[in-house]
Amino acid sequence: MARQSPRAACQMVDRMADLGLQPDEVTFGTVLHEAIMQRDTQLVAEIIDRARQGGVPLSSKTIVSLIQSSVAVEEGTDDEQLRASVRQAWEMVRVAEERSVVHTPNVGKCCIAACLHLDDPVMAFNFWARLVREKTEWGDAEQRYLRRVIGSTVRQQCIEGKLDVEQGRTMLHALRQGQGIENVTCYDIT
């Protein structure tokens, strides 16, 4: 049922609760998974809230699956929906315990890819700083690539005036990608 209509399945979960049956993590996880697959971010948020209200903890594996599938960039991806999913993923990362499997470089890489697709280097930087920076070898090829791409996007947005130069410099310094905007001033960006 959840595969065909996650909303109908969610209503069934509500009826179960009304009848005194306690939906468990598997029930919520199943409906949540299908809502994610259909990219229904509003329903995803509702299910997470219902699980919390019911005292049903969602496993870290469920949360990771939720994040990775909700921020996956595919052909025909709706950018506004993806933007909402990225914000939701950031909230989940922000509130999850540091030791949680949510705090892994793989989750970070998925989120960074979505942020770069959306041309949002600030969020890409935030995910990198929180989930990748200290968790992979600094010299790792993928880590170097992420820093270079994020840095390039930060630099371009500073030059175009879309990003505050000082904020850009701070991010580039952390990424060790500082070259390229040292001569840019706020006067150059008007």
PDB file of N, CA and C in Angstrom, residues 70-121:
ATOM      1  N   SER A  70      16.663  11.534  -0.505  1.00  0.00           N
ATOM      2  CA  SER A  70      15.955  12.808  -0.695  1.00  0.00           C
ATOM      3  C   SER A  70      16.811  13.856  -1.388  1.00  0.00           C
ATOM      4  N   VAL A  71      18.140  13.734  -1.293  1.00  0.00           N
ATOM      5  CA  VAL A  71      19.008  14.728  -1.934  1.00  0.00           C
ATOM      6  C   VAL A  71      19.640  14.214  -3.224  1.00  0.00           C
ATOM      7  N   ALA A  72      19.242  13.040  -3.663  1.00  0.00           N
ATOM      8  CA  ALA A  72      19.802  12.490  -4.899  1.00  0.00           C
ATOM      9  C   ALA A  72      19.402  13.366  -6.082  1.00  0.00           C
ATOM     10  N   VAL A  73      20.385  13.698  -6.898  1.00  0.00           N
ATOM     11  CA  VAL A  73      20.145  14.518  -8.074  1.00  0.00           C
ATOM     12  C   VAL A  73      19.988  13.581  -9.266  1.00  0.00           C
ATOM     13  N   GLU A  74      18.823  13.667  -9.881  1.00  0.00           N
ATOM     14  CA  GLU A  74      18.527  12.830 -11.033  1.00  0.00           C
ATOM     15  C   GLU A  74      18.026  13.718 -12.159  1.00  0.00           C
ATOM     16  N   GLU A  75      17.931  13.141 -13.339  1.00  0.00           N
ATOM     17  CA  GLU A  75      17.393  13.888 -14.468  1.00  0.00           C
ATOM     18  C   GLU A  75      15.964  14.319 -14.133  1.00  0.00           C
ATOM     19  N   GLY A  76      15.679  15.577 -14.367  1.00  0.00           N
ATOM     20  CA  GLY A  76      14.336  16.082 -14.109  1.00  0.00           C
ATOM     21  C   GLY A  76      14.076  16.443 -12.656  1.00  0.00           C
ATOM     22  N   THR A  77      15.122  16.501 -11.841  1.00  0.00           N
ATOM     23  CA  THR A  77      14.962  16.853 -10.433  1.00  0.00           C
ATOM     24  C   THR A  77      14.376  18.261 -10.313  1.00  0.00           C
ATOM     25  N   ASP A  78      13.354  18.385  -9.478  1.00  0.00           N
ATOM     26  CA  ASP A  78      12.741  19.679  -9.185  1.00  0.00           C
ATOM     27  C   ASP A  78      13.647  20.401  -8.184  1.00  0.00           C
ATOM     28  N   ASP A  79      14.258  21.505  -8.626  1.00  0.00           N
ATOM     29  CA  ASP A  79      15.242  22.192  -7.789  1.00  0.00           C
ATOM     30  C   ASP A  79      14.650  22.740  -6.498  1.00  0.00           C
ATOM     31  N   GLU A  80      13.421  23.224  -6.531  1.00  0.00           N
ATOM     32  CA  GLU A  80      12.820  23.751  -5.299  1.00  0.00           C
ATOM     33  C   GLU A  80      12.574  22.626  -4.295  1.00  0.00           C
ATOM     34  N   GLN A  81      12.138  21.498  -4.783  1.00  0.00           N
ATOM     35  CA  GLN A  81      11.931  20.346  -3.906  1.00  0.00           C
ATOM     36  C   GLN A  81      13.274  19.856  -3.362  1.00  0.00           C
ATOM     37  N   LEU A  82      14.288  19.850  -4.222  1.00  0.00           N
ATOM     38  CA  LEU A  82      15.627  19.452  -3.790  1.00  0.00           C
ATOM     39  C   LEU A  82      16.147  20.424  -2.738  1.00  0.00           C
ATOM     40  N   ARG A  83      15.904  21.712  -2.948  1.00  0.00           N
ATOM     41  CA  ARG A  83      16.342  22.729  -1.972  1.00  0.00           C
ATOM     42  C   ARG A  83      15.697  22.467  -0.608  1.00  0.00           C
ATOM     43  N   ALA A  84      14.403  22.130  -0.612  1.00  0.00           N
ATOM     44  CA  ALA A  84      13.706  21.808   0.641  1.00  0.00           C
ATOM     45  C   ALA A  84      14.301  20.547   1.269  1.00  0.00           C
ATOM     46  N   SER A  85      14.639  19.573   0.455  1.00  0.00           N
ATOM     47  CA  SER A  85      15.236  18.333   0.966  1.00  0.00           C
ATOM     48  C   SER A  85      16.608  18.593   1.570  1.00  0.00           C
ATOM     49  N   VAL A  86      17.388  19.475   0.944  1.00  0.00           N
ATOM     50  CA  VAL A  86      18.710  19.823   1.472  1.00  0.00           C
ATOM     51  C   VAL A  86      18.561  20.503   2.833  1.00  0.00           C
ATOM     52  N   ARG A  87      17.611  21.421   2.945  1.00  0.00           N
ATOM     53  CA  ARG A  87      17.385  22.092   4.244  1.00  0.00           C
ATOM     54  C   ARG A  87      16.980  21.080   5.308  1.00  0.00           C
ATOM     55  N   GLN A  88      16.110  20.156   4.918  1.00  0.00           N
ATOM     56  CA  GLN A  88      15.660  19.124   5.853  1.00  0.00           C
ATOM     57  C   GLN A  88      16.829  18.217   6.252  1.00  0.00           C
ATOM     58  N   ALA A  89      17.669  17.864   5.288  1.00  0.00           N
ATOM     59  CA  ALA A  89      18.847  17.033   5.576  1.00  0.00           C
ATOM     60  C   ALA A  89      19.784  17.758   6.537  1.00  0.00           C
ATOM     61  N   TRP A  90      19.969  19.058   6.326  1.00  0.00           N
ATOM     62  CA  TRP A  90      20.846  19.828   7.217  1.00  0.00           C
ATOM     63  C   TRP A  90      20.306  19.815   8.648  1.00  0.00           C
ATOM     64  N   GLU A  91      18.998  19.957   8.787  1.00  0.00           N
ATOM     65  CA  GLU A  91      18.412  19.909  10.126  1.00  0.00           C
ATOM     66  C   GLU A  91      18.650  18.546  10.785  1.00  0.00           C
ATOM     67  N   MET A  92      18.510  17.483  10.013  1.00  0.00           N
ATOM     68  CA  MET A  92      18.728  16.138  10.567  1.00  0.00           C
ATOM     69  C   MET A  92      20.184  15.960  10.976  1.00  0.00           C
ATOM     70  N   VAL A  93      21.091  16.436  10.154  1.00  0.00           N
ATOM     71  CA  VAL A  93      22.520  16.343  10.472  1.00  0.00           C
ATOM     72  C   VAL A  93      22.825  17.187  11.701  1.00  0.00           C
ATOM     73  N   ARG A  94      22.251  18.366  11.736  1.00  0.00           N
ATOM     74  CA  ARG A  94      22.516  19.296  12.836  1.00  0.00           C
ATOM     75  C   ARG A  94      22.089  18.742  14.185  1.00  0.00           C
ATOM     76  N   VAL A  95      20.944  18.037  14.216  1.00  0.00           N
ATOM     77  CA  VAL A  95      20.438  17.559  15.499  1.00  0.00           C
ATOM     78  C   VAL A  95      20.914  16.149  15.862  1.00  0.00           C
ATOM     79  N   ALA A  96      21.469  15.429  14.894  1.00  0.00           N
ATOM     80  CA  ALA A  96      21.938  14.062  15.179  1.00  0.00           C
ATOM     81  C   ALA A  96      23.214  14.116  16.016  1.00  0.00           C
ATOM     82  N   GLU A  97      23.374  13.109  16.842  1.00  0.00           N
ATOM     83  CA  GLU A  97      24.596  13.025  17.646  1.00  0.00           C
ATOM     84  C   GLU A  97      25.802  12.859  16.744  1.00  0.00           C
ATOM     85  N   GLU A  98      26.920  13.407  17.153  1.00  0.00           N
ATOM     86  CA  GLU A  98      28.156  13.362  16.368  1.00  0.00           C
ATOM     87  C   GLU A  98      28.588  11.927  16.068  1.00  0.00           C
ATOM     88  N   ARG A  99      28.306  11.001  16.969  1.00  0.00           N
ATOM     89  CA  ARG A  99      28.719   9.597  16.776  1.00  0.00           C
ATOM     90  C   ARG A  99      27.748   8.831  15.876  1.00  0.00           C
ATOM     91  N   SER A 100      26.657   9.437  15.515  1.00  0.00           N
ATOM     92  CA  SER A 100      25.636   8.780  14.710  1.00  0.00           C
ATOM     93  C   SER A 100      26.154   8.485  13.306  1.00  0.00           C
ATOM     94  N   VAL A 101      25.605   7.431  12.677  1.00  0.00           N
ATOM     95  CA  VAL A 101      25.988   7.129  11.295  1.00  0.00           C
ATOM     96  C   VAL A 101      25.497   8.199  10.324  1.00  0.00           C
ATOM     97  N   VAL A 102      24.673   9.101  10.811  1.00  0.00           N
ATOM     98  CA  VAL A 102      24.253  10.233   9.986  1.00  0.00           C
ATOM     99  C   VAL A 102      25.472  11.115   9.707  1.00  0.00           C
ATOM    100  N   HIS A 103      26.419  11.142  10.631  1.00  0.00           N
ATOM    101  CA  HIS A 103      27.622  11.969  10.509  1.00  0.00           C
ATOM    102  C   HIS A 103      28.727  11.201   9.798  1.00  0.00           C
ATOM    103  N   THR A 104      28.493  10.869   8.535  1.00  0.00           N
ATOM    104  CA  THR A 104      29.505  10.141   7.774  1.00  0.00           C
ATOM    105  C   THR A 104      29.855  10.913   6.508  1.00  0.00           C
ATOM    106  N   PRO A 105      31.059  10.698   6.003  1.00  0.00           N
ATOM    107  CA  PRO A 105      31.445  11.363   4.758  1.00  0.00           C
ATOM    108  C   PRO A 105      30.517  11.020   3.589  1.00  0.00           C
ATOM    109  N   ASN A 106      29.998   9.800   3.530  1.00  0.00           N
ATOM    110  CA  ASN A 106      29.114   9.446   2.420  1.00  0.00           C
ATOM    111  C   ASN A 106      27.845  10.286   2.416  1.00  0.00           C
ATOM    112  N   VAL A 107      27.277  10.510   3.584  1.00  0.00           N
ATOM    113  CA  VAL A 107      26.103  11.389   3.673  1.00  0.00           C
ATOM    114  C   VAL A 107      26.506  12.793   3.236  1.00  0.00           C
ATOM    115  N   GLY A 108      27.658  13.248   3.710  1.00  0.00           N
ATOM    116  CA  GLY A 108      28.145  14.576   3.339  1.00  0.00           C
ATOM    117  C   GLY A 108      28.320  14.734   1.844  1.00  0.00           C
ATOM    118  N   LYS A 109      28.904  13.722   1.212  1.00  0.00           N
ATOM    119  CA  LYS A 109      29.150  13.800  -0.236  1.00  0.00           C
ATOM    120  C   LYS A 109      27.848  13.892  -1.021  1.00  0.00           C
ATOM    121  N   CYS A 110      26.835  13.131  -0.626  1.00  0.00           N
ATOM    122  CA  CYS A 110      25.527  13.214  -1.296  1.00  0.00           C
ATOM    123  C   CYS A 110      24.938  14.615  -1.154  1.00  0.00           C
ATOM    124  N   CYS A 111      25.018  15.152   0.046  1.00  0.00           N
ATOM    125  CA  CYS A 111      24.453  16.478   0.302  1.00  0.00           C
ATOM    126  C   CYS A 111      25.240  17.565  -0.428  1.00  0.00           C
ATOM    127  N   ILE A 112      26.560  17.424  -0.469  1.00  0.00           N
ATOM    128  CA  ILE A 112      27.389  18.401  -1.178  1.00  0.00           C
ATOM    129  C   ILE A 112      27.045  18.399  -2.660  1.00  0.00           C
ATOM    130  N   ALA A 113      26.875  17.210  -3.241  1.00  0.00           N
ATOM    131  CA  ALA A 113      26.516  17.126  -4.666  1.00  0.00           C
ATOM    132  C   ALA A 113      25.205  17.857  -4.937  1.00  0.00           C
ATOM    133  N   ALA A 114      24.232  17.686  -4.046  1.00  0.00           N
ATOM    134  CA  ALA A 114      22.948  18.373  -4.218  1.00  0.00           C
ATOM    135  C   ALA A 114      23.125  19.881  -4.104  1.00  0.00           C
ATOM    136  N   CYS A 115      23.907  20.314  -3.129  1.00  0.00           N
ATOM    137  CA  CYS A 115      24.132  21.753  -2.942  1.00  0.00           C
ATOM    138  C   CYS A 115      24.828  22.365  -4.150  1.00  0.00           C
ATOM    139  N   LEU A 116      25.804  21.667  -4.696  1.00  0.00           N
ATOM    140  CA  LEU A 116      26.503  22.193  -5.868  1.00  0.00           C
ATOM    141  C   LEU A 116      25.580  22.229  -7.079  1.00  0.00           C
ATOM    142  N   HIS A 117      24.714  21.233  -7.204  1.00  0.00           N
ATOM    143  CA  HIS A 117      23.712  21.252  -8.276  1.00  0.00           C
ATOM    144  C   HIS A 117      22.829  22.490  -8.150  1.00  0.00           C
ATOM    145  N   LEU A 118      22.521  22.859  -6.921  1.00  0.00           N
ATOM    146  CA  LEU A 118      21.666  24.025  -6.660  1.00  0.00           C
ATOM    147  C   LEU A 118      22.445  25.335  -6.669  1.00  0.00           C
ATOM    148  N   ASP A 119      23.753  25.253  -6.924  1.00  0.00           N
ATOM    149  CA  ASP A 119      24.630  26.420  -6.918  1.00  0.00           C
ATOM    150  C   ASP A 119      24.602  27.115  -5.552  1.00  0.00           C
ATOM    151  N   ASP A 120      24.695  26.302  -4.499  1.00  0.00           N
ATOM    152  CA  ASP A 120      24.662  26.799  -3.126  1.00  0.00           C
ATOM    153  C   ASP A 120      25.954  26.393  -2.403  1.00  0.00           C
ATOM    154  N   PRO A 121      27.037  27.155  -2.636  1.00  0.00           N
ATOM    155  CA  PRO A 121      28.313  26.773  -2.037  1.00  0.00           C
ATOM    156  C   PRO A 121      28.353  26.923  -0.519  1.00  0.00           C
TER     157      PRO A 121
END
